[in-house]
Amino acid sequence: MNLLAYALIVVVGVAAVGVGGYGLLGGVAALRLDWLVPLGGLDLVLDPLGGLFLALIGFTAVPVSVYAMGYHDGSERGRLAYVVFVVSMCLVPLAANTMTFLLAWELMSLASYFLVVHDRTSRESIQAGWIYAVMTHAGLACLLGGMLLLGAETGSLRFADWQAAAPALTATTRNTAFVLLALGFAGKAGVIPLHVWLPLAHPAAPSHVSALMSGVMIKLGVYGLLRVSFDWLGAGPTWWGATLLIAGAVSSVVGVLYALVEHDLKRLLAFHSIENIGIILLGIGSAAVYHVAGHDALAVLGLIAALYHTVNHAAFKALLFLGAGAVVHATGTRNMEAMGGLIKRMPWTAACFLIGSAAIAALPPLNGFVSEWLTFLALFQNTHLAAVGQHLIFTLGIASLALTGGLAMACFVKAFGITFLALPRSDAAGHAHEASWPMRVGMLGLAATCVALGLGPTLVVPALGPVAAAVLRTTPLASGAEGLTLRVAGDFASLSTAIIAIALALAILAPLVILRIAGASRRSRAYETWGCGRIVQTARMEYTATAFANPFKRVFDFFYRPTKRLDIEFHPESRFFVERIEYENPTRSIFEDWLYRPALHALQAGARAATTLQSGSTNLYLAYILAALLLMLVLA
Amino acid sequence: MAEALRRTWQATPDPKFVVAVGDCGRDGGLFCGSYAVVGGVGDVIPIDAVIPGCPPSPAALLTGLLEVIGRLSR
């Protein structure tokens, strides 16, 4: 039964890749069943953008489901929710009218809610599920508002009719609809400051579900943002794109800063999802600004960067979550401080996690590097813009992307180093076991994808070009790929990851070959790590994640606002002998303190004020009804 | 210190030279024969040269080091 459900999803995934690939290559298909759902019926249309996201969902779902076959965790309910989750996600990018879209969207949210609260005995996961439910439904309310507004103004609930009617709408309507829809989608994508649910919900779900939620589900928020910014409302004013760019810049830096001080492996990855959504938004925002300014070729470049990073993030983030799942499964903890030494016990998982870490840290020749490079190029082309304000915003984007890249690198040195290297920090880590074969196959598949996407940008970019052009309704660029080299923006820049890969391989092999030719002895001696001549070496002497993050905590003190608590218990005889020492240095969230808590307090105060209306007296209620009736009569 | 010395020697990759500098390094010097001393460096790990003196004079240091280099060129 376990296998059957996941095998079904593998089949669904393969079908989604097929259909999505057909749409990606320009195929058009439509399905309409009027009787199935009210208000417009089930309406599915395949276009290049929808096809890309559908293929992405399928492509991620296949290795994740293979992995899930070996990850004995799901209950009957969990498997059903998993199937519903994947199928409803597949419907979202195909939906062509409001009703179909909202049904699929809500089904996806509910299914993922049930997966988040799969552990019904843990207080933490129930809390996470609650916050997730509130945030996702606040987002749904925004989407509903925006879509109904557009429906009322254009007189149709079909997305295609909105495109046609968009230029005739008033500026206020378009701006209101944009703000509402963008808020709804940004909440799902986890854009700062709507991200609060993400670091709670992703770790609470089983790891294969986290992989899909982080790899694919939040990408549907990106999909929605693309539709809103370019498709449904036509090209908007410049501030739409500028807002997206600033949101991207803030999300990328804030996401990675939170990840740096996080020692829960899965929460760390969840914060990196926020960061990567930020990087994607940088591409989308630049494309929107260029599009309005009339630089369609540059807009296509920005959009290609965003779409490429979307695909890449799905691959490496799913891989990292699967790796983290294997580690959590083996050690029984998510706390990195209790891991260590796993590279010897779980070599396959460690190798896959290392590839994922290098990819997300944007190291060449892996895929994260290519898409971040493209994003940089898209941002560097701001010299073509006229307004000074836009230059400043683009410069902000460039600076934040550079900072993000460096911090992400540091963060994954920490994540990989503390988790997999050195001596085990706990008994559980010392007795860890390698992941089962289906889990390894799933991870290896995704790792191979990361490498392929990194080495093959000359194939990927020309494939994404027509999608970006279709979204922007312009002609696709002349393909910038020659052999193994990718050319961008004319002769502005070129890149060949294949040559980088060959150079790196040569740099590693050449010394070995030279030594062999020079006749160096190949005798080697293995001995334990040098500890300054120390006799006893224990895991307590190792560098910890907290220590690694501490310099960053000090530099970004204004952001983390850490509180310190030092509790020392002295020996009763002398203060020079310490019996017990406890040190806590937690960070405080700006968004919780300054945004959510005041908002919640205001809501509670408002609710308390409103209770005076409800006195329990039937006479008073009758008076309300009478007053309402009179008001209606007067207004009518 | 003997165990620490042994570990340090083990942890140093080849090729390497060990030079015992000073009378203490040679045989324990002033403390030779004490219950707290195992002996010279040469009693713990293989050594390539000994430079006596307490402290060794610059000339002795030079001689000792040249002796080691002389082995290298041999």
Tab-separated table of N, CA, C and O in Angstrom, chain A residues 481-582:
chain	number	residue	atom	x	y	z
A	481	ALA	N	23.828	30.549	-27.434
A	481	ALA	CA	24.694	29.442	-27.080
A	481	ALA	C	25.501	28.986	-28.283
A	481	ALA	O	24.952	28.752	-29.347
A	482	GLU	N	26.799	28.921	-28.101
A	482	GLU	CA	27.642	28.384	-29.169
A	482	GLU	C	28.438	27.250	-28.582
A	482	GLU	O	29.308	27.477	-27.758
A	483	GLY	N	28.133	26.060	-29.020
A	483	GLY	CA	28.870	24.916	-28.493
A	483	GLY	C	28.712	24.826	-26.990
A	483	GLY	O	27.604	24.652	-26.494
A	484	LEU	N	29.788	25.005	-26.260
A	484	LEU	CA	29.730	24.865	-24.811
A	484	LEU	C	29.707	26.219	-24.123
A	484	LEU	O	29.745	26.303	-22.904
A	485	THR	N	29.693	27.308	-24.887
A	485	THR	CA	29.776	28.625	-24.273
A	485	THR	C	28.448	29.359	-24.389
A	485	THR	O	27.814	29.347	-25.436
A	486	LEU	N	28.060	29.978	-23.290
A	486	LEU	CA	26.807	30.714	-23.248
A	486	LEU	C	27.143	32.194	-23.364
A	486	LEU	O	27.952	32.708	-22.601
A	487	ARG	N	26.523	32.885	-24.332
A	487	ARG	CA	26.763	34.317	-24.466
A	487	ARG	C	25.529	35.062	-24.029
A	487	ARG	O	24.420	34.702	-24.377
A	488	VAL	N	25.727	36.127	-23.271
A	488	VAL	CA	24.588	36.857	-22.735
A	488	VAL	C	24.695	38.314	-23.124
A	488	VAL	O	25.795	38.891	-23.100
A	489	ALA	N	23.550	38.912	-23.470
A	489	ALA	CA	23.463	40.332	-23.795
A	489	ALA	C	24.518	40.711	-24.828
A	489	ALA	O	25.408	41.510	-24.589
A	490	GLY	N	24.413	40.105	-25.980
A	490	GLY	CA	25.385	40.370	-27.027
A	490	GLY	C	26.721	39.777	-26.625
A	490	GLY	O	26.808	38.601	-26.280
A	491	ASP	N	27.761	40.611	-26.598
A	491	ASP	CA	29.066	40.105	-26.190
A	491	ASP	C	29.425	40.588	-24.805
A	491	ASP	O	30.589	40.649	-24.425
A	492	PHE	N	28.406	40.991	-24.018
A	492	PHE	CA	28.669	41.552	-22.691
A	492	PHE	C	29.384	40.540	-21.799
A	492	PHE	O	30.310	40.872	-21.089
A	493	ALA	N	28.939	39.299	-21.865
A	493	ALA	CA	29.552	38.299	-20.999
A	493	ALA	C	29.340	36.922	-21.597
A	493	ALA	O	28.386	36.703	-22.331
A	494	SER	N	30.240	36.036	-21.277
A	494	SER	CA	30.033	34.661	-21.711
A	494	SER	C	30.530	33.724	-20.620
A	494	SER	O	31.324	34.107	-19.769
A	495	LEU	N	29.993	32.516	-20.654
A	495	LEU	CA	30.280	31.564	-19.586
A	495	LEU	C	30.261	30.169	-20.172
A	495	LEU	O	29.409	29.850	-21.000
A	496	SER	N	31.198	29.358	-19.755
A	496	SER	CA	31.149	27.956	-20.133
A	496	SER	C	31.447	27.120	-18.911
A	496	SER	O	32.594	26.999	-18.494
A	497	THR	N	30.396	26.586	-18.309
A	497	THR	CA	30.612	25.782	-17.101
A	497	THR	C	31.334	24.500	-17.440
A	497	THR	O	32.047	23.955	-16.600
A	498	ALA	N	31.142	24.014	-18.688
A	498	ALA	CA	31.827	22.770	-19.055
A	498	ALA	C	33.332	22.975	-19.000
A	498	ALA	O	34.073	22.132	-18.479
A	499	ILE	N	33.798	24.132	-19.516
A	499	ILE	CA	35.243	24.397	-19.496
A	499	ILE	C	35.724	24.599	-18.062
A	499	ILE	O	36.800	24.119	-17.675
A	500	ILE	N	34.878	25.271	-17.236
A	500	ILE	CA	35.242	25.425	-15.821
A	500	ILE	C	35.399	24.054	-15.174
A	500	ILE	O	36.362	23.791	-14.442
A	501	ALA	N	34.444	23.171	-15.489
A	501	ALA	CA	34.494	21.833	-14.893
A	501	ALA	C	35.757	21.114	-15.323
A	501	ALA	O	36.437	20.478	-14.504
A	502	ILE	N	36.109	21.227	-16.613
A	502	ILE	CA	37.317	20.551	-17.097
A	502	ILE	C	38.548	21.154	-16.424
A	502	ILE	O	39.447	20.436	-15.976
A	503	ALA	N	38.552	22.502	-16.293
A	503	ALA	CA	39.698	23.152	-15.663
A	503	ALA	C	39.843	22.707	-14.212
A	503	ALA	O	40.952	22.428	-13.740
A	504	LEU	N	38.704	22.608	-13.508
A	504	LEU	CA	38.764	22.175	-12.100
A	504	LEU	C	39.283	20.748	-12.004
A	504	LEU	O	40.132	20.435	-11.164
A	505	ALA	N	38.770	19.893	-12.889
A	505	ALA	CA	39.209	18.497	-12.868
A	505	ALA	C	40.699	18.419	-13.150
A	505	ALA	O	41.432	17.671	-12.495
A	506	LEU	N	41.164	19.237	-14.123
A	506	LEU	CA	42.596	19.234	-14.446
A	506	LEU	C	43.414	19.730	-13.264
A	506	LEU	O	44.465	19.173	-12.950
A	507	ALA	N	42.888	20.776	-12.598
A	507	ALA	CA	43.628	21.342	-11.471
A	507	ALA	C	43.800	20.308	-10.370
A	507	ALA	O	44.774	20.333	-9.626
A	508	ILE	N	42.832	19.403	-10.261
A	508	ILE	CA	42.956	18.360	-9.235
A	508	ILE	C	43.846	17.224	-9.728
A	508	ILE	O	44.671	16.704	-8.985
A	509	LEU	N	43.695	16.877	-11.002
A	509	LEU	CA	44.425	15.721	-11.532
A	509	LEU	C	45.877	16.040	-11.845
A	509	LEU	O	46.755	15.204	-11.673
A	510	ALA	N	46.123	17.290	-12.311
A	510	ALA	CA	47.465	17.621	-12.782
A	510	ALA	C	48.547	17.367	-11.735
A	510	ALA	O	49.557	16.713	-12.056
A	511	PRO	N	48.377	17.837	-10.481
A	511	PRO	CA	49.435	17.567	-9.495
A	511	PRO	C	49.691	16.078	-9.309
A	511	PRO	O	50.845	15.657	-9.184
A	512	LEU	N	48.602	15.283	-9.340
A	512	LEU	CA	48.774	13.842	-9.163
A	512	LEU	C	49.605	13.266	-10.297
A	512	LEU	O	50.535	12.478	-10.084
A	513	VAL	N	49.275	13.695	-11.530
A	513	VAL	CA	49.992	13.181	-12.690
A	513	VAL	C	51.454	13.618	-12.637
A	513	VAL	O	52.374	12.814	-12.854
A	514	ILE	N	51.661	14.909	-12.293
A	514	ILE	CA	53.036	15.431	-12.251
A	514	ILE	C	53.851	14.686	-11.202
A	514	ILE	O	54.994	14.292	-11.431
A	515	LEU	N	53.236	14.441	-10.039
A	515	LEU	CA	53.939	13.717	-8.983
A	515	LEU	C	54.305	12.313	-9.454
A	515	LEU	O	55.391	11.816	-9.183
A	516	ARG	N	53.362	11.702	-10.174
A	516	ARG	CA	53.618	10.355	-10.665
A	516	ARG	C	54.804	10.370	-11.636
A	516	ARG	O	55.720	9.530	-11.554
A	517	ILE	N	54.807	11.377	-12.540
A	517	ILE	CA	55.893	11.476	-13.519
A	517	ILE	C	57.217	11.744	-12.806
A	517	ILE	O	58.256	11.173	-13.132
A	518	ALA	N	57.151	12.626	-11.773
A	518	ALA	CA	58.373	12.975	-11.054
A	518	ALA	C	58.855	11.818	-10.189
A	518	ALA	O	59.917	11.894	-9.581
A	519	GLY	N	58.048	10.775	-10.105
A	519	GLY	CA	58.477	9.585	-9.382
A	519	GLY	C	58.354	9.691	-7.878
A	519	GLY	O	59.109	9.091	-7.140
A	520	ALA	N	57.380	10.529	-7.417
A	520	ALA	CA	57.171	10.650	-5.986
A	520	ALA	C	56.615	9.337	-5.431
A	520	ALA	O	55.926	8.603	-6.138
A	521	SER	N	56.954	9.047	-4.177
A	521	SER	CA	56.468	7.796	-3.610
A	521	SER	C	54.990	7.933	-3.297
A	521	SER	O	54.520	9.003	-2.934
A	522	ARG	N	54.251	6.864	-3.509
A	522	ARG	CA	52.811	6.935	-3.300
A	522	ARG	C	52.415	6.302	-1.973
A	522	ARG	O	51.255	6.027	-1.727
A	523	ARG	N	53.446	6.078	-1.157
A	523	ARG	CA	53.176	5.485	0.143
A	523	ARG	C	52.430	6.507	1.014
A	523	ARG	O	52.758	7.687	1.021
A	524	SER	N	51.400	6.074	1.713
A	524	SER	CA	50.725	7.020	2.593
A	524	SER	C	50.505	6.385	3.946
A	524	SER	O	50.498	5.159	4.089
A	525	ARG	N	50.411	7.214	4.924
A	525	ARG	CA	50.346	6.753	6.295
A	525	ARG	C	49.111	7.398	6.914
A	525	ARG	O	48.941	8.610	6.811
A	526	ALA	N	48.236	6.633	7.502
A	526	ALA	CA	47.055	7.226	8.129
A	526	ALA	C	47.274	7.313	9.628
A	526	ALA	O	47.740	6.354	10.250
A	527	TYR	N	47.020	8.463	10.191
A	527	TYR	CA	47.169	8.605	11.630
A	527	TYR	C	46.087	9.538	12.126
A	527	TYR	O	45.500	10.283	11.345
A	528	GLU	N	45.800	9.511	13.409
A	528	GLU	CA	44.701	10.333	13.890
A	528	GLU	C	45.035	11.826	13.799
A	528	GLU	O	46.204	12.208	13.743
A	529	THR	N	43.972	12.657	13.766
A	529	THR	CA	44.130	14.090	13.584
A	529	THR	C	44.993	14.679	14.695
A	529	THR	O	44.864	14.300	15.854
A	530	TRP	N	45.869	15.601	14.306
A	530	TRP	CA	46.761	16.213	15.281
A	530	TRP	C	45.970	17.171	16.167
A	530	TRP	O	45.302	18.075	15.679
A	531	GLY	N	46.040	16.973	17.468
A	531	GLY	CA	45.330	17.856	18.394
A	531	GLY	C	46.314	18.576	19.296
A	531	GLY	O	46.155	18.576	20.506
A	532	CYS	N	47.357	19.180	18.727
A	532	CYS	CA	48.385	19.875	19.492
A	532	CYS	C	49.015	18.927	20.517
A	532	CYS	O	49.371	19.339	21.617
A	533	GLY	N	49.133	17.663	20.179
A	533	GLY	CA	49.724	16.698	21.080
A	533	GLY	C	48.825	16.281	22.227
A	533	GLY	O	49.253	15.584	23.144
A	534	ARG	N	47.563	16.703	22.183
A	534	ARG	CA	46.631	16.368	23.256
A	534	ARG	C	46.392	14.859	23.271
A	534	ARG	O	46.314	14.222	22.221
A	535	ILE	N	46.296	14.281	24.461
A	535	ILE	CA	46.150	12.830	24.544
A	535	ILE	C	44.693	12.424	24.336
A	535	ILE	O	44.381	11.561	23.542
A	536	VAL	N	43.786	13.059	25.080
A	536	VAL	CA	42.375	12.681	24.975
A	536	VAL	C	41.668	13.684	24.078
A	536	VAL	O	41.729	14.884	24.317
A	537	GLN	N	41.037	13.190	23.049
A	537	GLN	CA	40.274	14.094	22.189
A	537	GLN	C	38.813	13.668	22.213
A	537	GLN	O	38.494	12.531	21.910
A	538	THR	N	37.943	14.593	22.581
A	538	THR	CA	36.531	14.253	22.588
A	538	THR	C	35.772	15.229	21.702
A	538	THR	O	36.297	16.253	21.293
A	539	ALA	N	34.521	14.867	21.441
A	539	ALA	CA	33.692	15.692	20.570
A	539	ALA	C	33.422	17.049	21.204
A	539	ALA	O	33.080	18.000	20.517
A	540	ARG	N	33.587	17.134	22.531
A	540	ARG	CA	33.307	18.415	23.196
A	540	ARG	C	34.315	19.483	22.802
A	540	ARG	O	34.085	20.669	23.001
A	541	MET	N	35.476	19.042	22.292
A	541	MET	CA	36.494	20.010	21.910
A	541	MET	C	36.268	20.542	20.505
A	541	MET	O	37.015	21.390	20.039
A	542	GLU	N	35.278	20.011	19.807
A	542	GLU	CA	35.089	20.403	18.410
A	542	GLU	C	34.468	21.782	18.282
A	542	GLU	O	33.789	22.275	19.182
A	543	TYR	N	34.723	22.330	17.117
A	543	TYR	CA	34.096	23.585	16.747
A	543	TYR	C	32.586	23.351	16.642
A	543	TYR	O	32.158	22.371	16.062
A	544	THR	N	31.789	24.250	17.190
A	544	THR	CA	30.349	24.036	17.142
A	544	THR	C	29.698	24.998	16.156
A	544	THR	O	30.308	25.974	15.735
A	545	ALA	N	28.448	24.705	15.837
A	545	ALA	CA	27.702	25.569	14.924
A	545	ALA	C	27.517	26.955	15.542
A	545	ALA	O	27.592	27.975	14.863
A	546	THR	N	27.289	26.967	16.856
A	546	THR	CA	27.113	28.252	17.546
A	546	THR	C	28.374	29.097	17.422
A	546	THR	O	28.309	30.292	17.122
A	547	ALA	N	29.525	28.449	17.638
A	547	ALA	CA	30.781	29.184	17.550
A	547	ALA	C	31.003	29.690	16.131
A	547	ALA	O	31.481	30.800	15.912
A	548	PHE	N	30.644	28.867	15.154
A	548	PHE	CA	30.822	29.260	13.757
A	548	PHE	C	29.974	30.488	13.433
A	548	PHE	O	30.408	31.383	12.713
A	549	ALA	N	28.762	30.518	13.980
A	549	ALA	CA	27.841	31.601	13.638
A	549	ALA	C	28.112	32.858	14.445
A	549	ALA	O	27.620	33.928	14.111
A	550	ASN	N	28.900	32.728	15.524
A	550	ASN	CA	29.042	33.860	16.436
A	550	ASN	C	29.627	35.131	15.811
A	550	ASN	O	29.111	36.217	16.058
A	551	PRO	N	30.683	35.037	14.980
A	551	PRO	CA	31.184	36.275	14.361
A	551	PRO	C	30.101	37.004	13.581
A	551	PRO	O	30.011	38.234	13.635
A	552	PHE	N	29.266	36.238	12.875
A	552	PHE	CA	28.196	36.870	12.098
A	552	PHE	C	27.182	37.516	13.028
A	552	PHE	O	26.642	38.575	12.753
A	553	LYS	N	26.954	36.831	14.158
A	553	LYS	CA	26.009	37.368	15.127
A	553	LYS	C	26.492	38.708	15.643
A	553	LYS	O	25.701	39.611	15.893
A	554	ARG	N	27.808	38.843	15.796
A	554	ARG	CA	28.347	40.107	16.294
A	554	ARG	C	28.292	41.192	15.234
A	554	ARG	O	27.923	42.323	15.512
A	555	VAL	N	28.677	40.813	13.993
A	555	VAL	CA	28.701	41.821	12.921
A	555	VAL	C	27.283	42.344	12.655
A	555	VAL	O	27.078	43.541	12.492
A	556	PHE	N	26.326	41.434	12.619
A	556	PHE	CA	24.954	41.836	12.318
A	556	PHE	C	24.130	41.963	13.600
A	556	PHE	O	22.943	41.654	13.621
A	557	ASP	N	24.778	42.435	14.624
A	557	ASP	CA	24.182	42.588	15.948
A	557	ASP	C	22.880	43.383	15.897
A	557	ASP	O	21.888	43.032	16.534
A	558	PHE	N	22.884	44.467	15.080
A	558	PHE	CA	21.706	45.327	14.996
A	558	PHE	C	20.508	44.582	14.440
A	558	PHE	O	19.371	44.937	14.696
A	559	PHE	N	20.785	43.535	13.665
A	559	PHE	CA	19.679	42.794	13.057
A	559	PHE	C	19.198	41.662	13.962
A	559	PHE	O	18.007	41.472	14.148
A	560	TYR	N	20.141	40.933	14.528
A	560	TYR	CA	19.755	39.777	15.355
A	560	TYR	C	19.253	40.202	16.723
A	560	TYR	O	18.471	39.523	17.337
A	561	ARG	N	19.761	41.333	17.230
A	561	ARG	CA	19.455	41.814	18.569
A	561	ARG	C	19.510	40.675	19.587
A	561	ARG	O	18.514	40.356	20.237
A	562	PRO	N	20.663	40.021	19.691
A	562	PRO	CA	20.729	38.861	20.587
A	562	PRO	C	20.608	39.272	22.050
A	562	PRO	O	21.028	40.367	22.435
A	563	THR	N	19.999	38.409	22.831
A	563	THR	CA	19.950	38.635	24.276
A	563	THR	C	20.902	37.640	24.911
A	563	THR	O	21.057	36.525	24.419
A	564	LYS	N	21.536	38.042	26.007
A	564	LYS	CA	22.501	37.149	26.645
A	564	LYS	C	21.990	36.758	28.021
A	564	LYS	O	21.432	37.569	28.737
A	565	ARG	N	22.185	35.507	28.359
A	565	ARG	CA	21.839	35.065	29.703
A	565	ARG	C	22.934	34.110	30.161
A	565	ARG	O	23.194	33.099	29.517
A	566	LEU	N	23.618	34.497	31.233
A	566	LEU	CA	24.709	33.680	31.739
A	566	LEU	C	24.346	33.256	33.157
A	566	LEU	O	24.045	34.090	34.007
A	567	ASP	N	24.332	31.960	33.394
A	567	ASP	CA	23.911	31.448	34.692
A	567	ASP	C	25.018	30.532	35.213
A	567	ASP	O	25.253	29.465	34.655
A	568	ILE	N	25.707	30.969	36.273
A	568	ILE	CA	26.831	30.183	36.798
A	568	ILE	C	26.516	29.750	38.221
A	568	ILE	O	26.043	30.544	39.030
A	569	GLU	N	26.754	28.481	38.493
A	569	GLU	CA	26.568	27.977	39.861
A	569	GLU	C	27.952	27.677	40.449
A	569	GLU	O	28.677	26.836	39.922
A	570	PHE	N	28.335	28.424	41.510
A	570	PHE	CA	29.668	28.256	42.076
A	570	PHE	C	29.670	27.178	43.138
A	570	PHE	O	28.628	26.828	43.687
A	571	HIS	N	30.857	26.699	43.402
A	571	HIS	CA	31.020	25.759	44.500
A	571	HIS	C	30.788	26.530	45.801
A	571	HIS	O	31.221	27.680	45.926
A	572	PRO	N	30.093	25.942	46.796
A	572	PRO	CA	29.803	26.690	48.025
A	572	PRO	C	31.076	27.161	48.748
A	572	PRO	O	31.058	28.196	49.404
A	573	GLU	N	32.184	26.458	48.598
A	573	GLU	CA	33.405	26.808	49.318
A	573	GLU	C	34.123	27.984	48.673
A	573	GLU	O	34.626	28.855	49.367
A	574	SER	N	34.187	27.964	47.336
A	574	SER	CA	34.990	28.984	46.672
A	574	SER	C	34.381	29.388	45.333
A	574	SER	O	33.856	28.546	44.598
A	575	ARG	N	34.492	30.656	45.036
A	575	ARG	CA	33.969	31.155	43.767
A	575	ARG	C	34.841	30.737	42.586
A	575	ARG	O	34.468	30.910	41.438
A	576	PHE	N	36.025	30.206	42.883
A	576	PHE	CA	36.915	29.840	41.788
A	576	PHE	C	36.574	28.482	41.196
A	576	PHE	O	37.105	28.099	40.172
A	577	PHE	N	35.712	27.745	41.875
A	577	PHE	CA	35.302	26.461	41.339
A	577	PHE	C	33.864	26.566	40.841
A	577	PHE	O	32.962	26.877	41.605
A	578	VAL	N	33.698	26.291	39.559
A	578	VAL	CA	32.373	26.411	38.960
A	578	VAL	C	31.758	25.025	38.864
A	578	VAL	O	32.375	24.083	38.376
A	579	GLU	N	30.558	24.896	39.376
A	579	GLU	CA	29.888	23.590	39.335
A	579	GLU	C	29.106	23.405	38.046
A	579	GLU	O	29.077	22.340	37.459
A	580	ARG	N	28.454	24.465	37.619
A	580	ARG	CA	27.576	24.349	36.449
A	580	ARG	C	27.554	25.719	35.785
A	580	ARG	O	27.544	26.753	36.463
A	581	ILE	N	27.578	25.724	34.466
A	581	ILE	CA	27.536	27.003	33.768
A	581	ILE	C	26.567	26.885	32.596
A	581	ILE	O	26.562	25.881	31.887
A	582	GLU	N	25.705	27.863	32.487
A	582	GLU	CA	24.704	27.820	31.420
A	582	GLU	C	24.735	29.150	30.693
A	582	GLU	O	24.704	30.206	31.318
